[in-house]
PDB file of C-alpha atoms in Angstrom:
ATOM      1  CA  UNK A 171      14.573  -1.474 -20.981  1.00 79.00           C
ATOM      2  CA  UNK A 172      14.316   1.143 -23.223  1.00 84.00           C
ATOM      3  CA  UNK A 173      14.264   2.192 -27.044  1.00 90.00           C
ATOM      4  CA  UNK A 174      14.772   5.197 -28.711  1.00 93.00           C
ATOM      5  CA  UNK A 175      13.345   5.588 -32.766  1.00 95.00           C
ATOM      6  CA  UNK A 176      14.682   8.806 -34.734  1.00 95.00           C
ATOM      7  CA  UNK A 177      12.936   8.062 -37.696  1.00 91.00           C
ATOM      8  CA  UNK A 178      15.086  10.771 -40.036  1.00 93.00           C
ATOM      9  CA  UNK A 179      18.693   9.797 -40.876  1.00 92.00           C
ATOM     10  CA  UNK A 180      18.966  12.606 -43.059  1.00 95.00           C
ATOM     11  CA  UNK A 181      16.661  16.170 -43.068  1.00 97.00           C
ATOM     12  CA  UNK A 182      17.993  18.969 -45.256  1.00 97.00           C
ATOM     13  CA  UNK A 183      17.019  22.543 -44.470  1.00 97.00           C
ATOM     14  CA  UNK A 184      17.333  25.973 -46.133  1.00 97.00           C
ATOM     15  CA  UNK A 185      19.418  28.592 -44.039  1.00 97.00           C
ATOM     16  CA  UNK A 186      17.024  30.919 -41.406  1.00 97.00           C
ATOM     17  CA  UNK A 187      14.114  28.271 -41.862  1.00 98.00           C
ATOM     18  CA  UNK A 188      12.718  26.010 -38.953  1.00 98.00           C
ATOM     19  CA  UNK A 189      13.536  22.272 -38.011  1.00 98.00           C
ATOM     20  CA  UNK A 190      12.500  19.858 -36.198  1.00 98.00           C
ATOM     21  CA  UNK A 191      13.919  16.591 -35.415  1.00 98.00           C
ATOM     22  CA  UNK A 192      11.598  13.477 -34.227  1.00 98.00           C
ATOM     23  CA  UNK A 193      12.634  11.375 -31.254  1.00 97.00           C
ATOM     24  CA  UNK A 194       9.918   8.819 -30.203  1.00 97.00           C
ATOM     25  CA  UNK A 195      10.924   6.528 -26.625  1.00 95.00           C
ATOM     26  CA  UNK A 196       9.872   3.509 -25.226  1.00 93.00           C
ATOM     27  CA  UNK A 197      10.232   2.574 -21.543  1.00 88.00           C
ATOM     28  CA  UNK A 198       7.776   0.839 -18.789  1.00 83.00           C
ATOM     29  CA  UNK A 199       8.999   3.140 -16.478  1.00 83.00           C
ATOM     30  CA  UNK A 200       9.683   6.827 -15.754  1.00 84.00           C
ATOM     31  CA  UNK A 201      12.481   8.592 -18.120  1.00 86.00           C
ATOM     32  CA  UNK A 202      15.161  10.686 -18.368  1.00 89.00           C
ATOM     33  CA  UNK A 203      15.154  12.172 -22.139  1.00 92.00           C
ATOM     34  CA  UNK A 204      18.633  13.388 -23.587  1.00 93.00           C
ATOM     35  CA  UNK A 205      19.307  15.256 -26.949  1.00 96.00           C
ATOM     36  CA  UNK A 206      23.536  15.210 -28.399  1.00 95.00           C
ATOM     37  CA  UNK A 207      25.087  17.254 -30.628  1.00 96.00           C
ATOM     38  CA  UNK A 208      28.026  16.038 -32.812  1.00 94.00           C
ATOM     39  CA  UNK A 209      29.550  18.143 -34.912  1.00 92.00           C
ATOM     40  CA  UNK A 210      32.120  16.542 -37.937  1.00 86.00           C
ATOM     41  CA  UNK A 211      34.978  14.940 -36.476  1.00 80.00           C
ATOM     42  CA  UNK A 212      33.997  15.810 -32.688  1.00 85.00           C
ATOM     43  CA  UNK A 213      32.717  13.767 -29.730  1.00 87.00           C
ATOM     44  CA  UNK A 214      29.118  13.546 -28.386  1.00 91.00           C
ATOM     45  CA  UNK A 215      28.022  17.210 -26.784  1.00 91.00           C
ATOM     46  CA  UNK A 216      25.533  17.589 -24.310  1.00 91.00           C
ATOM     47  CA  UNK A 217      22.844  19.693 -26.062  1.00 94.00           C
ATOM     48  CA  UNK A 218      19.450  19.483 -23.895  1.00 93.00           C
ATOM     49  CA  UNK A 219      18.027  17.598 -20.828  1.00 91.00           C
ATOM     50  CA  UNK A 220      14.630  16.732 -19.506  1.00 91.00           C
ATOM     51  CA  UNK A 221      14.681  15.373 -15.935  1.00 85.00           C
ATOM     52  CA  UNK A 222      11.503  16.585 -14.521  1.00 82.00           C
ATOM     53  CA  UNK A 223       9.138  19.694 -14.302  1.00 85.00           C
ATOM     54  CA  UNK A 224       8.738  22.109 -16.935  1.00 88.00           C
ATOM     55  CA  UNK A 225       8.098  19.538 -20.600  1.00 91.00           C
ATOM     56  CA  UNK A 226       9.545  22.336 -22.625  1.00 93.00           C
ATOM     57  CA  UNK A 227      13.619  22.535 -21.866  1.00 92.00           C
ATOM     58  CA  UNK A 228      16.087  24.979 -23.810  1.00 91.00           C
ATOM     59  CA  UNK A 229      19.582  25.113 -24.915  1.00 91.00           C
ATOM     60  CA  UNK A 230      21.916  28.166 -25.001  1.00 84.00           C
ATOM     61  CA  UNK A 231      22.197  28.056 -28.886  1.00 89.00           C
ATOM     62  CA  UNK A 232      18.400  28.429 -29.434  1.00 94.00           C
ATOM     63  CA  UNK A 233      17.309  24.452 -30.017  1.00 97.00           C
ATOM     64  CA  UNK A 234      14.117  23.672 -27.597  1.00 97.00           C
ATOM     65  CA  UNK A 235      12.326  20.009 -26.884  1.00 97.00           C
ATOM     66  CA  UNK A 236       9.335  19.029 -25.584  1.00 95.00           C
ATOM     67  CA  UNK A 237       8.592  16.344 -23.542  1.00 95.00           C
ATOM     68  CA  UNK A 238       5.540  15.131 -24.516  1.00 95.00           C
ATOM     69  CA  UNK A 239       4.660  11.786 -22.180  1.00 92.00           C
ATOM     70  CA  UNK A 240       1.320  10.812 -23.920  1.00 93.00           C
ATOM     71  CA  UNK A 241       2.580  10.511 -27.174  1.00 94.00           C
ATOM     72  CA  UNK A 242       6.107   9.330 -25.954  1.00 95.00           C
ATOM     73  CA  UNK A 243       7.681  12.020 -27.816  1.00 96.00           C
ATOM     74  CA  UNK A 244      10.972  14.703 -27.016  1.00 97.00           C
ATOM     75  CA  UNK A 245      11.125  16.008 -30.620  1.00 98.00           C
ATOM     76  CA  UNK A 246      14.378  18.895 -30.991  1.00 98.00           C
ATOM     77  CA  UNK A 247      13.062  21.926 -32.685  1.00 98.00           C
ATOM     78  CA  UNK A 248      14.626  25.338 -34.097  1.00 98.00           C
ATOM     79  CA  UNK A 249      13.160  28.515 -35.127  1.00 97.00           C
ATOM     80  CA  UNK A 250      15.611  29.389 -37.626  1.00 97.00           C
ATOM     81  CA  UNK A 251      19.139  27.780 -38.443  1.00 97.00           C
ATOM     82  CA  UNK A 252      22.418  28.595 -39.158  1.00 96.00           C
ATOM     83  CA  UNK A 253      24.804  26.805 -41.316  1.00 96.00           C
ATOM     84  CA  UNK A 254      26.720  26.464 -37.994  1.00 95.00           C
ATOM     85  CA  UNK A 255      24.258  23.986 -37.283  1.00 96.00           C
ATOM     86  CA  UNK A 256      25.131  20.969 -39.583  1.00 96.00           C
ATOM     87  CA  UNK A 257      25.873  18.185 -37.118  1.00 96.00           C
ATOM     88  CA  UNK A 258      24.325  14.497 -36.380  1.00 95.00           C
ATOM     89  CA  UNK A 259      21.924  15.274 -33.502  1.00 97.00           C
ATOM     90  CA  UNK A 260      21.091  12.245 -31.024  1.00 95.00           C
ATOM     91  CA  UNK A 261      18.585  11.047 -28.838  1.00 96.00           C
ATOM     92  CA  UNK A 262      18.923   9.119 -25.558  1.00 93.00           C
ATOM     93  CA  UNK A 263      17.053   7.761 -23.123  1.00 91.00           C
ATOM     94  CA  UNK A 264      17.439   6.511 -19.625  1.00 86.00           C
ATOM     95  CA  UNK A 265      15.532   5.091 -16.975  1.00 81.00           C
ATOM     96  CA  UNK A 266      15.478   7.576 -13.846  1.00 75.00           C
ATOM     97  CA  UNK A 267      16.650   5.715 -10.915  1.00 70.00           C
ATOM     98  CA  UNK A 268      20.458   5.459 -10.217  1.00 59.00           C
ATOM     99  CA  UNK A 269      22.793   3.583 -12.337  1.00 59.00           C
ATOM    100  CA  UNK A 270      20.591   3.272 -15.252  1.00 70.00           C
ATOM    101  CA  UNK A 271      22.699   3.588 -18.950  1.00 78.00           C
ATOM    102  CA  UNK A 272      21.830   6.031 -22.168  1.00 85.00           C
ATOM    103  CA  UNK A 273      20.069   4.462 -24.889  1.00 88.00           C
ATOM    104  CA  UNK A 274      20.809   6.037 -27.861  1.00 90.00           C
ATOM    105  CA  UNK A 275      19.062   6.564 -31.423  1.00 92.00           C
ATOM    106  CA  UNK A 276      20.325   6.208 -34.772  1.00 91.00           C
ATOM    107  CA  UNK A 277      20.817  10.018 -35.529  1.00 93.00           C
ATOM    108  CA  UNK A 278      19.698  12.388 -37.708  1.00 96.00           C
ATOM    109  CA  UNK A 279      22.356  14.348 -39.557  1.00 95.00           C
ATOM    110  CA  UNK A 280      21.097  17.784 -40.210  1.00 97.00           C
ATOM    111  CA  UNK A 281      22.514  19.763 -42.889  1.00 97.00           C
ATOM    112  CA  UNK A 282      21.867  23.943 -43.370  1.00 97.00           C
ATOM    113  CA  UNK A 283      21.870  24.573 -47.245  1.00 95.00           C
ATOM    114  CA  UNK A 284      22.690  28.319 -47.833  1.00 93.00           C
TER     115      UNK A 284
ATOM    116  CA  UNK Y 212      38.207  20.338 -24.614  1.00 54.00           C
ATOM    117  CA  UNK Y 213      35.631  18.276 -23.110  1.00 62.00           C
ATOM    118  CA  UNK Y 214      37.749  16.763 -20.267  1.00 90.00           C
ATOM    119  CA  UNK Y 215      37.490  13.286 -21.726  1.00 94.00           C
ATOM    120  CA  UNK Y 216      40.711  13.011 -23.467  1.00 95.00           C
ATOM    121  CA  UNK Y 217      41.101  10.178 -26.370  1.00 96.00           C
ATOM    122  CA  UNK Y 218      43.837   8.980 -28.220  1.00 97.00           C
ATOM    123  CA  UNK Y 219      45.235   8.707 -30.585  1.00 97.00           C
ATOM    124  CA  UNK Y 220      42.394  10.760 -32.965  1.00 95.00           C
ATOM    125  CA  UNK Y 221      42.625   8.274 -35.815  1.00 96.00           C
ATOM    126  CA  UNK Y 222      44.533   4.880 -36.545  1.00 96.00           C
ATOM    127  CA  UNK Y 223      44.435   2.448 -39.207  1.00 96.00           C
ATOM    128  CA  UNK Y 224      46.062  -1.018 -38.486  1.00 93.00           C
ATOM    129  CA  UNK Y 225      45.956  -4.150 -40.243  1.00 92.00           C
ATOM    130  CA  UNK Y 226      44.383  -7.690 -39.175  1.00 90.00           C
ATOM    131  CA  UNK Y 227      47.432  -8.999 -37.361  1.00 89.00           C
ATOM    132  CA  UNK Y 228      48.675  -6.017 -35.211  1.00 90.00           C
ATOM    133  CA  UNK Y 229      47.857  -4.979 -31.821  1.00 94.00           C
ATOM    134  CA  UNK Y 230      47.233  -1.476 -30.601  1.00 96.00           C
ATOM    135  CA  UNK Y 231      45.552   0.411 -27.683  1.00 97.00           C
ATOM    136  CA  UNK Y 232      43.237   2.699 -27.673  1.00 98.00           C
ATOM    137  CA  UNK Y 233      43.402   5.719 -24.694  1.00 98.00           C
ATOM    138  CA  UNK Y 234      40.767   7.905 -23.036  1.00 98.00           C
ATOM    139  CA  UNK Y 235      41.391   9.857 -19.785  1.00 97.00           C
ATOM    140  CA  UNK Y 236      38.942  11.719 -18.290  1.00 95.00           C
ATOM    141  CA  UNK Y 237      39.816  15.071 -15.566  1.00 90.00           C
ATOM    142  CA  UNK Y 238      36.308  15.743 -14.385  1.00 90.00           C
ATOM    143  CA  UNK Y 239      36.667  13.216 -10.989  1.00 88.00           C
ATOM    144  CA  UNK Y 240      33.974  10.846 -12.482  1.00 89.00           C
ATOM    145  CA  UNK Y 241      33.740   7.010 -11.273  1.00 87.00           C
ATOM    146  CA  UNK Y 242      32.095   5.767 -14.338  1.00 89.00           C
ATOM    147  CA  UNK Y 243      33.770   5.308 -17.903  1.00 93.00           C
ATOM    148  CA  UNK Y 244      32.655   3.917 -20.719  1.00 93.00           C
ATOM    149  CA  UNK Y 245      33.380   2.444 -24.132  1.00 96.00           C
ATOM    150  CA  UNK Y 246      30.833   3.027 -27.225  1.00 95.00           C
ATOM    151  CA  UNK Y 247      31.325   1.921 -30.897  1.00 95.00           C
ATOM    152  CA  UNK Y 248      29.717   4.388 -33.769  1.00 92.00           C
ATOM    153  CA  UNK Y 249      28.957   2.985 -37.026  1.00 90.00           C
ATOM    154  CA  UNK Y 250      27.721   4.227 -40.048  1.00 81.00           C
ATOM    155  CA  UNK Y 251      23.948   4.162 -39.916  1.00 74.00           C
ATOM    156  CA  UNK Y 252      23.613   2.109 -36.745  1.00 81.00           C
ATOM    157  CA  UNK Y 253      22.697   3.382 -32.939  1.00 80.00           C
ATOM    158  CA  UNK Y 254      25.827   3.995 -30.654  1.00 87.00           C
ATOM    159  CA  UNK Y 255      26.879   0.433 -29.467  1.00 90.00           C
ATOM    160  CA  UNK Y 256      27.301   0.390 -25.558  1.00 91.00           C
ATOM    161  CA  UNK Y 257      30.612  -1.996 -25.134  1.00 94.00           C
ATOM    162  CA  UNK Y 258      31.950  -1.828 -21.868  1.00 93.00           C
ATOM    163  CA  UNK Y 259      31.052   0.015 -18.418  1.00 91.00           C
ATOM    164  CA  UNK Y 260      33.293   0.202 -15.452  1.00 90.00           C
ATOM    165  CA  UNK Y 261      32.715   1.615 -12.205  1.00 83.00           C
ATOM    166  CA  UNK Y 262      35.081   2.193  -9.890  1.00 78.00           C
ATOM    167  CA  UNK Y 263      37.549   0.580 -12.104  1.00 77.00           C
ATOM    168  CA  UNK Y 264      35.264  -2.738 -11.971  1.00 80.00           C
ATOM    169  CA  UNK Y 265      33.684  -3.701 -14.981  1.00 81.00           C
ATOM    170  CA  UNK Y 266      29.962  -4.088 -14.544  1.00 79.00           C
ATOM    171  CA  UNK Y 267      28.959  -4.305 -17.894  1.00 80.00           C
ATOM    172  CA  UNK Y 268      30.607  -6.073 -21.514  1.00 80.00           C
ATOM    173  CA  UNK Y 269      27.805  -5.996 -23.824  1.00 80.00           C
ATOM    174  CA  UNK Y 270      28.545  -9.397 -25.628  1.00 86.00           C
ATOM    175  CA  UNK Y 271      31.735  -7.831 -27.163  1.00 93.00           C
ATOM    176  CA  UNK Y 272      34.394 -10.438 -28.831  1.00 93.00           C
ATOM    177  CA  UNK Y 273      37.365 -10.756 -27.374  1.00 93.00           C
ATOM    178  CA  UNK Y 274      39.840  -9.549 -30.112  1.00 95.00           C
ATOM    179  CA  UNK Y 275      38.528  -6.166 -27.582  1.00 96.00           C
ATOM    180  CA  UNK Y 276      40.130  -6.257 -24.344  1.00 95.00           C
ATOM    181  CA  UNK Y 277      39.282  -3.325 -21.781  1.00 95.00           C
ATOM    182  CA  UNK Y 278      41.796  -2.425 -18.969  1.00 95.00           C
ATOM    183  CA  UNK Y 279      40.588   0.703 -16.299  1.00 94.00           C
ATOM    184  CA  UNK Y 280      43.768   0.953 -14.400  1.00 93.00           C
ATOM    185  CA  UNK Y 281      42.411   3.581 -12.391  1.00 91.00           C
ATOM    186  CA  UNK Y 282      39.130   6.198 -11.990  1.00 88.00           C
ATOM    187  CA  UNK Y 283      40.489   8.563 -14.415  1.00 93.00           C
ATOM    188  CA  UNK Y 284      41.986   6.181 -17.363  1.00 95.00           C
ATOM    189  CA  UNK Y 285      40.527   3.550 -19.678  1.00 96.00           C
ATOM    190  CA  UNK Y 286      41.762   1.528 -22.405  1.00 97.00           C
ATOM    191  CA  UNK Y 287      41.050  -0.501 -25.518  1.00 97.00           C
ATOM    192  CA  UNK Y 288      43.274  -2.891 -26.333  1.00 97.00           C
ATOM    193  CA  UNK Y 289      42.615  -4.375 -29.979  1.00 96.00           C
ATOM    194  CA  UNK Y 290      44.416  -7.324 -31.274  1.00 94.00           C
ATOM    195  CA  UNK Y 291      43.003  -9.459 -34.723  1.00 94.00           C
ATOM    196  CA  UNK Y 292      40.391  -6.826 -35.616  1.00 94.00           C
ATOM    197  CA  UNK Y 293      38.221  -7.692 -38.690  1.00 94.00           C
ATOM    198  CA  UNK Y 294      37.766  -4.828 -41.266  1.00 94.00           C
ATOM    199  CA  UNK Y 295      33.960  -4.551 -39.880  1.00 93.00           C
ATOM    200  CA  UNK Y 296      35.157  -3.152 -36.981  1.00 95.00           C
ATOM    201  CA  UNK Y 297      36.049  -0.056 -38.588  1.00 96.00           C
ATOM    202  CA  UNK Y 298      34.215   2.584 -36.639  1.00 95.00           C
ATOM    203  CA  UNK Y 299      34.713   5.861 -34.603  1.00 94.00           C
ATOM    204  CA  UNK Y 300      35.187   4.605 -30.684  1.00 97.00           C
ATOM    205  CA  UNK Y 301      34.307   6.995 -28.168  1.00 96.00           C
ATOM    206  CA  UNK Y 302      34.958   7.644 -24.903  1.00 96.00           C
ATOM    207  CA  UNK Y 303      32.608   8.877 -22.434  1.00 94.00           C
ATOM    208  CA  UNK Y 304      32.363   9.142 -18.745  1.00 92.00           C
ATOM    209  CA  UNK Y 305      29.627   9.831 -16.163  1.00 88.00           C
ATOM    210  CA  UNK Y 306      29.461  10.818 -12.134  1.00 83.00           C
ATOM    211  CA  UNK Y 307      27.357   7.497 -10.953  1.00 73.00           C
ATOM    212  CA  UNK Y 308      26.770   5.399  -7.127  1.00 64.00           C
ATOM    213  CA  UNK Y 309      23.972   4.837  -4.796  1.00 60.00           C
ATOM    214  CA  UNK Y 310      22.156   8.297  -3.830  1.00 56.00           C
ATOM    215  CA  UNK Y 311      23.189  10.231  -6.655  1.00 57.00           C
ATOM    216  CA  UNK Y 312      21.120  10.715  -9.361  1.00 54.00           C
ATOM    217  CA  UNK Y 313      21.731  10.040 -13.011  1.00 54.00           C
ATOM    218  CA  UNK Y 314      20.550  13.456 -14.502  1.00 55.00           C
ATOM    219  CA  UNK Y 315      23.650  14.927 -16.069  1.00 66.00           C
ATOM    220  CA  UNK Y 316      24.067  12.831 -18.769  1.00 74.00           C
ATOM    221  CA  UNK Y 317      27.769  11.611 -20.471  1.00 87.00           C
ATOM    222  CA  UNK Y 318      30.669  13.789 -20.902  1.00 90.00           C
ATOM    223  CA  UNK Y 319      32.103  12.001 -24.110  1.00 93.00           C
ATOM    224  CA  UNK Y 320      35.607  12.704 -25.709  1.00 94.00           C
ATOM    225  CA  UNK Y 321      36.643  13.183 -29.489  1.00 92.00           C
ATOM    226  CA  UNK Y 322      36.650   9.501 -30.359  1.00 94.00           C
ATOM    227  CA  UNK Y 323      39.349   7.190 -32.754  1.00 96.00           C
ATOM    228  CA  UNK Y 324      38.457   7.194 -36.072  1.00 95.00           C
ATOM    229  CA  UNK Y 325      39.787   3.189 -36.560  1.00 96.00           C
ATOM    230  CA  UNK Y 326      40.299   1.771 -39.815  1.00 96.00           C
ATOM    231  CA  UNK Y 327      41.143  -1.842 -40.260  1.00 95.00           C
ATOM    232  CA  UNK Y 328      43.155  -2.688 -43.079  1.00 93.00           C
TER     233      UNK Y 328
END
């Protein structure tokens, strides 16, 4: 099984500064790492994966994670935000062999103060 | 649009009625799933089906009844609800079976906002 710790629920942030956003995983085996976007009164959105190869994996709107295996770690990070990016931002985890379910943090809602 | 459809967007009922809760996905996936969001807490996994089987109810009480008529629909049907389950329920589906790989994550709809009255 697996376990996912987002240790912020809440991290405020002044507009065109950086963020990041801690995700720490437990597993005894070999992960999939997962990082969700939602935005107020929306579903879950895909925002980043790491399945294998390169630790450092990108999304289109500028957020970037690292996988970091040692230290159990696939923290979100952003060079500068945008009040577009007030959301809840989740991490999941999964086992990678077939069939195996997302395990989900708490969240960490993000909010862009102008 | 995400292709996972839910419905209705919000709902408030009281403790004695009984509604359903819809979610219909277009993206050909076998797997669908139910997931309660509460304030503060991690996403609670409630039901999986596969295939329209069931293969997972994560110790959910009853007053929650699942029905996956087919591939591409799911439902909630709630009947006696307790103000605590007030929560956003989302929808979320997933391509899954033996030889293909989980590494595309869930495709998850809008949610219903429920409020129990």
């Amino acid at each position: 099984a697996q376990s996912v710790t987002q240790l912020d629920s809440q991290v405020p942030v002044f507009e065109e500064a950086p963020v990041e956003l801690r995700c720490n995983y437990s597993s005894s085996v070999s992960v999939y790492l997962f990082w969700y976007v939602q935005y107020p009164n929306q579903g879950l959105q895909l925002l980043l994966k790491y399945l294998s190869g390169s630790t450092l994996v990108e999304s289109i709107n500028g957020f970037e994670a690292e996988f970091n295996k040692s230290q159990t770690s696939f923290h979100l990070r952003k060079p500068s935000v945008h009040i577009s990016d007030t959301a809840e931002y989740f991490c999941a985890v999964s086992g990678n062999f077939g069939n195996e379910k997302l395990t989900f943090g708490t969240g960490t809602r993000l909010t862009i103060i102008p | 649009e995400t292709g996972v459809t839910q419905t209705p967007r919000h709902l408030v009922m009281g403790m004695t009625n009984k509604k359903s809760l819809k979610c219909e996905q277009h993206l050909g996936h076998n797997a669908m799933y139910w997931y309660k969001q509460s304030a503060k807490k991690p996403l609670e996994l409630m039901f999986v089906y596969n295939f329209k089987e069931q293969t997972e109810n994560n110790s959910v009480p009853s007053r929650f009844s699942p029905e996956c008529p087919n591939s591409s629909h799911l439902f909630l049907h709630l009947h006696t609800l307790q103000p605590e389950d007030s929560a956003l329920y989302l929808c979320a589906s997933s391509q899954e079976g033996p030889g293909i790989p989980f590494n595309y994550g869930y495709t998850f709809g809008s949610g219903t906002r429920l409020t129990v009255v």
